[in-house]
Amino acid sequence: MRRLFLIGVCAAALIGCSEDGGQGGAGGMVGEPGRAGVDTDSDGVDDALDNCPTLANADQDDFDEDGMGDACDTDDDDDGFADADDPDPFDRDNPGDFSSPEAILDSAVMQDALDALRDQGIEFEPLLGVDPPDVSGLYRREEGTGTTLATSNGGDLGGAFAGAEYTLTHTGPLEISSEGFGFSNGTRLSEFESTGTFIRGNVNDYTMFSRSADRCILDGSDYTIFSVGISTASVD
């Protein structure tokens, strides 16, 4: 088993909640290539002109003007959060534009999170290089493993009794997906899954820019926390 020990710091911002469970990340679905004279979905628009040829959408609505009709676009406002996880799927300002590492860094909520770190004396420098290491596999925070910069100044930002375990899988040269769960004192508190997480870095050092939905799984609970985060670490 390959294992990473975090030797960096993480900044994250809460950006919205929903009563419905869901899975985080961004994505989309594109229909088959258009064919003149053929109307696969019988919506009155030839496949050659249809922005969603496999699902009926006679109105051809395309909110984010990305060439993919709303009927088959799973992120209609193109903010980096899938419609199923977006508090307002047709408003790019809610939860905000997190569609790229640069957009995440420029967002007001992330700037506030980074300012909060600086107020604690922690300087955080996200990496934007395009040669990150391979971080596929299972990762777990364990007592006594690694050195976390977040606590190097004497602050207490968490311990081994609370954390998360997750698996990372590369889905493209600069994107990864993740899934796992949060826990405290051995009790599983939440489950999460995120697709389209950006990864940047150089050689052994990397930064992950993530959008996720964390769903509580405790009995009687039904809510999802949507968040965007930046974490940096090194492969050991």
PDB file of C-alpha atoms in Angstrom:
ATOM      1  CA  MET A   1       0.000   0.000   0.000  1.00  0.00           C
ATOM      2  CA  ARG A   2       1.422   3.411  -0.954  1.00  0.00           C
ATOM      3  CA  ARG A   3       0.878   5.999   1.712  1.00  0.00           C
ATOM      4  CA  LEU A   4       1.217   9.757   1.932  1.00  0.00           C
ATOM      5  CA  PHE A   5       1.941  11.673   5.079  1.00  0.00           C
ATOM      6  CA  LEU A   6       0.724  15.251   5.015  1.00  0.00           C
ATOM      7  CA  ILE A   7       3.497  17.706   5.693  1.00  0.00           C
ATOM      8  CA  GLY A   8       1.544  20.712   4.503  1.00  0.00           C
ATOM      9  CA  VAL A   9      -1.488  22.700   5.459  1.00  0.00           C
ATOM     10  CA  CYS A  10      -5.078  22.800   4.290  1.00  0.00           C
ATOM     11  CA  ALA A  11      -7.467  25.692   3.765  1.00  0.00           C
ATOM     12  CA  ALA A  12     -11.161  25.044   3.292  1.00  0.00           C
ATOM     13  CA  ALA A  13     -14.352  27.057   3.143  1.00  0.00           C
ATOM     14  CA  LEU A  14     -17.937  26.070   3.878  1.00  0.00           C
ATOM     15  CA  ILE A  15     -20.065  27.331   1.014  1.00  0.00           C
ATOM     16  CA  GLY A  16     -23.547  25.911   1.463  1.00  0.00           C
ATOM     17  CA  CYS A  17     -25.781  23.192   2.846  1.00  0.00           C
ATOM     18  CA  SER A  18     -28.628  21.090   1.531  1.00  0.00           C
ATOM     19  CA  GLU A  19     -31.138  18.763   3.161  1.00  0.00           C
ATOM     20  CA  ASP A  20     -30.597  16.236   0.407  1.00  0.00           C
ATOM     21  CA  GLY A  21     -27.660  13.877   0.311  1.00  0.00           C
ATOM     22  CA  GLY A  22     -25.433  13.919  -2.716  1.00  0.00           C
ATOM     23  CA  GLN A  23     -22.033  13.405  -4.192  1.00  0.00           C
ATOM     24  CA  GLY A  24     -19.607  16.169  -4.894  1.00  0.00           C
ATOM     25  CA  GLY A  25     -17.762  17.201  -7.978  1.00  0.00           C
ATOM     26  CA  ALA A  26     -18.381  18.393 -11.481  1.00  0.00           C
ATOM     27  CA  GLY A  27     -19.206  16.565 -14.629  1.00  0.00           C
ATOM     28  CA  GLY A  28     -21.176  16.509 -17.838  1.00  0.00           C
ATOM     29  CA  MET A  29     -22.610  14.232 -20.442  1.00  0.00           C
ATOM     30  CA  VAL A  30     -22.314  14.799 -24.162  1.00  0.00           C
ATOM     31  CA  GLY A  31     -24.598  13.108 -26.679  1.00  0.00           C
ATOM     32  CA  GLU A  32     -23.492  11.199 -29.740  1.00  0.00           C
ATOM     33  CA  PRO A  33     -22.028  13.181 -32.658  1.00  0.00           C
ATOM     34  CA  GLY A  34     -24.752  14.958 -34.651  1.00  0.00           C
ATOM     35  CA  ARG A  35     -26.169  13.314 -37.771  1.00  0.00           C
ATOM     36  CA  ALA A  36     -27.965  15.331 -40.432  1.00  0.00           C
ATOM     37  CA  GLY A  37     -31.497  14.189 -41.181  1.00  0.00           C
ATOM     38  CA  VAL A  38     -31.679  12.080 -38.004  1.00  0.00           C
ATOM     39  CA  ASP A  39     -33.581  13.070 -34.854  1.00  0.00           C
ATOM     40  CA  THR A  40     -32.640  10.450 -32.255  1.00  0.00           C
ATOM     41  CA  ASP A  41     -34.614  11.948 -29.366  1.00  0.00           C
ATOM     42  CA  SER A  42     -37.640  12.972 -31.509  1.00  0.00           C
ATOM     43  CA  ASP A  43     -37.661  16.530 -30.201  1.00  0.00           C
ATOM     44  CA  GLY A  44     -37.935  18.150 -33.636  1.00  0.00           C
ATOM     45  CA  VAL A  45     -34.256  19.119 -33.840  1.00  0.00           C
ATOM     46  CA  ASP A  46     -31.905  17.172 -36.118  1.00  0.00           C
ATOM     47  CA  ASP A  47     -28.988  15.540 -34.342  1.00  0.00           C
ATOM     48  CA  ALA A  48     -26.606  17.673 -36.404  1.00  0.00           C
ATOM     49  CA  LEU A  49     -28.040  20.803 -34.728  1.00  0.00           C
ATOM     50  CA  ASP A  50     -29.172  19.332 -31.401  1.00  0.00           C
ATOM     51  CA  ASN A  51     -27.111  20.361 -28.360  1.00  0.00           C
ATOM     52  CA  CYS A  52     -28.388  17.266 -26.577  1.00  0.00           C
ATOM     53  CA  PRO A  53     -29.213  14.692 -29.285  1.00  0.00           C
ATOM     54  CA  THR A  54     -30.003  11.780 -26.959  1.00  0.00           C
ATOM     55  CA  LEU A  55     -32.442  13.583 -24.607  1.00  0.00           C
ATOM     56  CA  ALA A  56     -35.484  15.532 -25.842  1.00  0.00           C
ATOM     57  CA  ASN A  57     -35.001  19.294 -25.465  1.00  0.00           C
ATOM     58  CA  ALA A  58     -36.918  21.122 -28.165  1.00  0.00           C
ATOM     59  CA  ASP A  59     -36.154  24.474 -26.488  1.00  0.00           C
ATOM     60  CA  GLN A  60     -32.370  23.837 -26.813  1.00  0.00           C
ATOM     61  CA  ASP A  61     -31.758  25.758 -23.593  1.00  0.00           C
ATOM     62  CA  ASP A  62     -28.047  26.085 -22.737  1.00  0.00           C
ATOM     63  CA  PHE A  63     -27.719  28.214 -19.604  1.00  0.00           C
ATOM     64  CA  ASP A  64     -23.917  28.320 -19.468  1.00  0.00           C
ATOM     65  CA  GLU A  65     -23.535  28.464 -23.264  1.00  0.00           C
ATOM     66  CA  ASP A  66     -21.042  25.624 -23.312  1.00  0.00           C
ATOM     67  CA  GLY A  67     -22.634  23.857 -26.277  1.00  0.00           C
ATOM     68  CA  MET A  68     -24.221  21.209 -24.052  1.00  0.00           C
ATOM     69  CA  GLY A  69     -27.992  21.513 -23.585  1.00  0.00           C
ATOM     70  CA  ASP A  70     -29.357  21.852 -20.063  1.00  0.00           C
ATOM     71  CA  ALA A  71     -31.181  18.549 -20.492  1.00  0.00           C
ATOM     72  CA  CYS A  72     -27.888  16.615 -20.478  1.00  0.00           C
ATOM     73  CA  ASP A  73     -25.526  19.079 -18.767  1.00  0.00           C
ATOM     74  CA  THR A  74     -24.931  17.979 -15.189  1.00  0.00           C
ATOM     75  CA  ASP A  75     -23.348  21.337 -14.241  1.00  0.00           C
ATOM     76  CA  ASP A  76     -25.651  23.916 -15.801  1.00  0.00           C
ATOM     77  CA  ASP A  77     -23.961  27.009 -14.358  1.00  0.00           C
ATOM     78  CA  ASP A  78     -20.435  25.622 -14.903  1.00  0.00           C
ATOM     79  CA  ASP A  79     -19.275  26.526 -11.402  1.00  0.00           C
ATOM     80  CA  GLY A  80     -17.562  23.206 -10.682  1.00  0.00           C
ATOM     81  CA  PHE A  81     -20.412  21.689  -8.653  1.00  0.00           C
ATOM     82  CA  ALA A  82     -22.746  19.123 -10.229  1.00  0.00           C
ATOM     83  CA  ASP A  83     -26.398  20.192 -10.362  1.00  0.00           C
ATOM     84  CA  ALA A  84     -27.343  17.436  -7.901  1.00  0.00           C
ATOM     85  CA  ASP A  85     -24.990  18.995  -5.341  1.00  0.00           C
ATOM     86  CA  ASP A  86     -25.454  22.677  -6.150  1.00  0.00           C
ATOM     87  CA  PRO A  87     -27.661  24.783  -3.835  1.00  0.00           C
ATOM     88  CA  ASP A  88     -28.631  26.797  -6.947  1.00  0.00           C
ATOM     89  CA  PRO A  89     -27.647  25.029 -10.200  1.00  0.00           C
ATOM     90  CA  PHE A  90     -28.499  28.076 -12.338  1.00  0.00           C
ATOM     91  CA  ASP A  91     -26.592  30.682 -10.344  1.00  0.00           C
ATOM     92  CA  ARG A  92     -22.816  30.738 -10.751  1.00  0.00           C
ATOM     93  CA  ASP A  93     -22.468  32.994  -7.712  1.00  0.00           C
ATOM     94  CA  ASN A  94     -24.078  30.363  -5.453  1.00  0.00           C
ATOM     95  CA  PRO A  95     -22.016  28.617  -4.252  1.00  0.00           C
ATOM     96  CA  GLY A  96     -19.551  30.412  -6.545  1.00  0.00           C
ATOM     97  CA  ASP A  97     -17.241  29.859  -9.484  1.00  0.00           C
ATOM     98  CA  PHE A  98     -14.856  27.050  -8.513  1.00  0.00           C
ATOM     99  CA  SER A  99     -14.328  25.715 -12.023  1.00  0.00           C
ATOM    100  CA  SER A 100     -10.508  25.951 -12.032  1.00  0.00           C
ATOM    101  CA  PRO A 101      -7.611  26.212  -9.550  1.00  0.00           C
ATOM    102  CA  GLU A 102      -7.300  29.903 -10.392  1.00  0.00           C
ATOM    103  CA  ALA A 103     -11.033  30.472  -9.807  1.00  0.00           C
ATOM    104  CA  ILE A 104     -10.808  28.704  -6.437  1.00  0.00           C
ATOM    105  CA  LEU A 105      -7.842  30.863  -5.384  1.00  0.00           C
ATOM    106  CA  ASP A 106      -9.593  34.050  -6.538  1.00  0.00           C
ATOM    107  CA  SER A 107     -12.898  33.318  -4.789  1.00  0.00           C
ATOM    108  CA  ALA A 108     -13.860  35.558  -1.875  1.00  0.00           C
ATOM    109  CA  VAL A 109     -14.565  32.661   0.495  1.00  0.00           C
ATOM    110  CA  MET A 110     -11.171  31.094  -0.181  1.00  0.00           C
ATOM    111  CA  GLN A 111      -9.409  34.418   0.255  1.00  0.00           C
ATOM    112  CA  ASP A 112     -11.127  34.704   3.657  1.00  0.00           C
ATOM    113  CA  ALA A 113      -9.954  31.184   4.573  1.00  0.00           C
ATOM    114  CA  LEU A 114      -6.359  31.997   3.551  1.00  0.00           C
ATOM    115  CA  ASP A 115      -6.495  35.260   5.504  1.00  0.00           C
ATOM    116  CA  ALA A 116      -7.636  33.286   8.574  1.00  0.00           C
ATOM    117  CA  LEU A 117      -4.536  31.086   8.257  1.00  0.00           C
ATOM    118  CA  ARG A 118      -2.276  34.123   7.982  1.00  0.00           C
ATOM    119  CA  ASP A 119      -3.891  35.570  11.114  1.00  0.00           C
ATOM    120  CA  GLN A 120      -2.646  32.435  12.895  1.00  0.00           C
ATOM    121  CA  GLY A 121       0.865  32.970  11.569  1.00  0.00           C
ATOM    122  CA  ILE A 122       0.611  30.282   8.896  1.00  0.00           C
ATOM    123  CA  GLU A 123       1.797  31.097   5.388  1.00  0.00           C
ATOM    124  CA  PHE A 124       0.209  28.889   2.768  1.00  0.00           C
ATOM    125  CA  GLU A 125       1.556  28.734  -0.776  1.00  0.00           C
ATOM    126  CA  PRO A 126      -0.577  26.636  -3.186  1.00  0.00           C
ATOM    127  CA  LEU A 127       1.320  25.036  -6.070  1.00  0.00           C
ATOM    128  CA  LEU A 128       0.211  25.560  -9.657  1.00  0.00           C
ATOM    129  CA  GLY A 129       2.858  23.504 -11.484  1.00  0.00           C
ATOM    130  CA  VAL A 130       1.668  20.978 -14.061  1.00  0.00           C
ATOM    131  CA  ASP A 131       3.960  18.075 -13.112  1.00  0.00           C
ATOM    132  CA  PRO A 132       2.375  16.642  -9.931  1.00  0.00           C
ATOM    133  CA  PRO A 133       3.335  13.243  -8.487  1.00  0.00           C
ATOM    134  CA  ASP A 134       1.186  10.114  -8.708  1.00  0.00           C
ATOM    135  CA  VAL A 135      -0.960  10.085  -5.561  1.00  0.00           C
ATOM    136  CA  SER A 136      -3.320   7.226  -6.412  1.00  0.00           C
ATOM    137  CA  GLY A 137      -4.164   4.916  -3.525  1.00  0.00           C
ATOM    138  CA  LEU A 138      -5.444   4.823   0.027  1.00  0.00           C
ATOM    139  CA  TYR A 139      -4.447   7.471   2.553  1.00  0.00           C
ATOM    140  CA  ARG A 140      -5.082   7.688   6.265  1.00  0.00           C
ATOM    141  CA  ARG A 141      -4.098  10.076   9.010  1.00  0.00           C
ATOM    142  CA  GLU A 142      -2.617   8.073  11.878  1.00  0.00           C
ATOM    143  CA  GLU A 143      -1.265   9.073  15.257  1.00  0.00           C
ATOM    144  CA  GLY A 144       2.393   9.995  15.173  1.00  0.00           C
ATOM    145  CA  THR A 145       2.789   9.903  11.377  1.00  0.00           C
ATOM    146  CA  GLY A 146       4.194  12.816   9.433  1.00  0.00           C
ATOM    147  CA  THR A 147       4.614  16.463  10.402  1.00  0.00           C
ATOM    148  CA  THR A 148       1.804  18.921   9.808  1.00  0.00           C
ATOM    149  CA  LEU A 149       2.752  22.547   9.208  1.00  0.00           C
ATOM    150  CA  ALA A 150      -0.647  23.597  10.536  1.00  0.00           C
ATOM    151  CA  THR A 151       0.495  22.671  14.059  1.00  0.00           C
ATOM    152  CA  SER A 152       4.166  23.648  13.745  1.00  0.00           C
ATOM    153  CA  ASN A 153       3.408  27.071  15.262  1.00  0.00           C
ATOM    154  CA  GLY A 154       2.060  25.534  18.464  1.00  0.00           C
ATOM    155  CA  GLY A 155      -1.601  25.701  17.454  1.00  0.00           C
ATOM    156  CA  ASP A 156      -3.945  22.755  17.796  1.00  0.00           C
ATOM    157  CA  LEU A 157      -5.952  22.202  14.610  1.00  0.00           C
ATOM    158  CA  GLY A 158      -6.934  18.585  15.173  1.00  0.00           C
ATOM    159  CA  GLY A 159      -5.598  15.231  16.263  1.00  0.00           C
ATOM    160  CA  ALA A 160      -5.488  11.571  15.337  1.00  0.00           C
ATOM    161  CA  PHE A 161      -8.822  10.936  17.056  1.00  0.00           C
ATOM    162  CA  ALA A 162     -10.584  12.899  14.310  1.00  0.00           C
ATOM    163  CA  GLY A 163      -9.826  12.704  10.629  1.00  0.00           C
ATOM    164  CA  ALA A 164     -10.693  11.151   7.301  1.00  0.00           C
ATOM    165  CA  GLU A 165      -9.736   8.156   5.234  1.00  0.00           C
ATOM    166  CA  TYR A 166     -10.026   8.335   1.480  1.00  0.00           C
ATOM    167  CA  THR A 167      -8.903   6.930  -1.849  1.00  0.00           C
ATOM    168  CA  LEU A 168      -7.528   9.054  -4.686  1.00  0.00           C
ATOM    169  CA  THR A 169      -7.701   7.983  -8.327  1.00  0.00           C
ATOM    170  CA  HIS A 170      -6.268   9.883 -11.297  1.00  0.00           C
ATOM    171  CA  THR A 171      -8.963  10.559 -13.894  1.00  0.00           C
ATOM    172  CA  GLY A 172      -6.769  12.673 -16.154  1.00  0.00           C
ATOM    173  CA  PRO A 173      -3.293  14.227 -16.243  1.00  0.00           C
ATOM    174  CA  LEU A 174      -4.287  17.030 -13.851  1.00  0.00           C
ATOM    175  CA  GLU A 175      -7.513  15.760 -12.293  1.00  0.00           C
ATOM    176  CA  ILE A 176      -8.318  13.155  -9.658  1.00  0.00           C
ATOM    177  CA  SER A 177     -11.412  11.730  -7.993  1.00  0.00           C
ATOM    178  CA  SER A 178     -11.744  10.856  -4.332  1.00  0.00           C
ATOM    179  CA  GLU A 179     -14.075   8.982  -2.038  1.00  0.00           C
ATOM    180  CA  GLY A 180     -13.985   8.129   1.616  1.00  0.00           C
ATOM    181  CA  PHE A 181     -15.396   8.969   5.019  1.00  0.00           C
ATOM    182  CA  GLY A 182     -14.855  11.194   8.029  1.00  0.00           C
ATOM    183  CA  PHE A 183     -14.534   9.745  11.519  1.00  0.00           C
ATOM    184  CA  SER A 184     -14.048  10.624  15.160  1.00  0.00           C
ATOM    185  CA  ASN A 185     -12.988   8.202  17.882  1.00  0.00           C
ATOM    186  CA  GLY A 186     -13.436   5.380  15.393  1.00  0.00           C
ATOM    187  CA  THR A 187     -17.051   6.305  14.576  1.00  0.00           C
ATOM    188  CA  ARG A 188     -17.910   6.973  10.946  1.00  0.00           C
ATOM    189  CA  LEU A 189     -19.641  10.337  10.779  1.00  0.00           C
ATOM    190  CA  SER A 190     -19.894  11.121   7.091  1.00  0.00           C
ATOM    191  CA  GLU A 191     -19.284   9.886   3.562  1.00  0.00           C
ATOM    192  CA  PHE A 192     -18.021  11.899   0.627  1.00  0.00           C
ATOM    193  CA  GLU A 193     -17.189  11.588  -3.032  1.00  0.00           C
ATOM    194  CA  SER A 194     -15.711  14.175  -5.337  1.00  0.00           C
ATOM    195  CA  THR A 195     -14.948  14.043  -9.047  1.00  0.00           C
ATOM    196  CA  GLY A 196     -12.943  16.592 -10.981  1.00  0.00           C
ATOM    197  CA  THR A 197     -10.586  17.566  -8.155  1.00  0.00           C
ATOM    198  CA  PHE A 198      -7.664  19.487  -9.615  1.00  0.00           C
ATOM    199  CA  ILE A 199      -4.119  18.451  -8.785  1.00  0.00           C
ATOM    200  CA  ARG A 200      -1.078  20.618  -9.414  1.00  0.00           C
ATOM    201  CA  GLY A 201       2.530  20.459  -8.300  1.00  0.00           C
ATOM    202  CA  ASN A 202       6.103  19.527  -9.147  1.00  0.00           C
ATOM    203  CA  VAL A 203       7.965  16.234  -8.614  1.00  0.00           C
ATOM    204  CA  ASN A 204       7.044  15.176  -5.034  1.00  0.00           C
ATOM    205  CA  ASP A 205       5.120  18.262  -3.909  1.00  0.00           C
ATOM    206  CA  TYR A 206       1.487  18.772  -4.826  1.00  0.00           C
ATOM    207  CA  THR A 207      -1.645  20.803  -4.163  1.00  0.00           C
ATOM    208  CA  MET A 208      -5.219  19.557  -4.479  1.00  0.00           C
ATOM    209  CA  PHE A 209      -8.030  21.983  -5.303  1.00  0.00           C
ATOM    210  CA  SER A 210     -11.240  20.171  -4.410  1.00  0.00           C
ATOM    211  CA  ARG A 211     -14.996  20.653  -4.572  1.00  0.00           C
ATOM    212  CA  SER A 212     -16.949  18.144  -2.497  1.00  0.00           C
ATOM    213  CA  ALA A 213     -20.201  17.208  -0.807  1.00  0.00           C
ATOM    214  CA  ASP A 214     -19.862  15.608   2.626  1.00  0.00           C
ATOM    215  CA  ARG A 215     -23.004  13.689   3.612  1.00  0.00           C
ATOM    216  CA  CYS A 216     -23.739  12.908   7.256  1.00  0.00           C
ATOM    217  CA  ILE A 217     -24.582   9.235   7.845  1.00  0.00           C
ATOM    218  CA  LEU A 218     -25.526   9.316  11.530  1.00  0.00           C
ATOM    219  CA  ASP A 219     -28.960   7.890  12.342  1.00  0.00           C
ATOM    220  CA  GLY A 220     -31.675  10.504  12.017  1.00  0.00           C
ATOM    221  CA  SER A 221     -29.491  12.955  10.106  1.00  0.00           C
ATOM    222  CA  ASP A 222     -30.099  14.099   6.534  1.00  0.00           C
ATOM    223  CA  TYR A 223     -27.863  16.905   5.335  1.00  0.00           C
ATOM    224  CA  THR A 224     -24.968  17.595   3.026  1.00  0.00           C
ATOM    225  CA  ILE A 225     -22.196  20.139   3.504  1.00  0.00           C
ATOM    226  CA  PHE A 226     -20.740  21.548   0.304  1.00  0.00           C
ATOM    227  CA  SER A 227     -17.183  22.762   0.545  1.00  0.00           C
ATOM    228  CA  VAL A 228     -14.190  23.832  -1.477  1.00  0.00           C
ATOM    229  CA  GLY A 229     -10.695  23.203  -0.202  1.00  0.00           C
ATOM    230  CA  ILE A 230      -7.007  23.566  -0.988  1.00  0.00           C
ATOM    231  CA  SER A 231      -4.503  21.171   0.532  1.00  0.00           C
ATOM    232  CA  THR A 232      -0.795  20.833  -0.109  1.00  0.00           C
ATOM    233  CA  ALA A 233       1.507  17.967   0.779  1.00  0.00           C
ATOM    234  CA  SER A 234       4.509  15.921  -0.305  1.00  0.00           C
ATOM    235  CA  VAL A 235       4.914  12.290  -1.250  1.00  0.00           C
ATOM    236  CA  ASP A 236       7.136  10.495   1.257  1.00  0.00           C
TER     237      ASP A 236
END
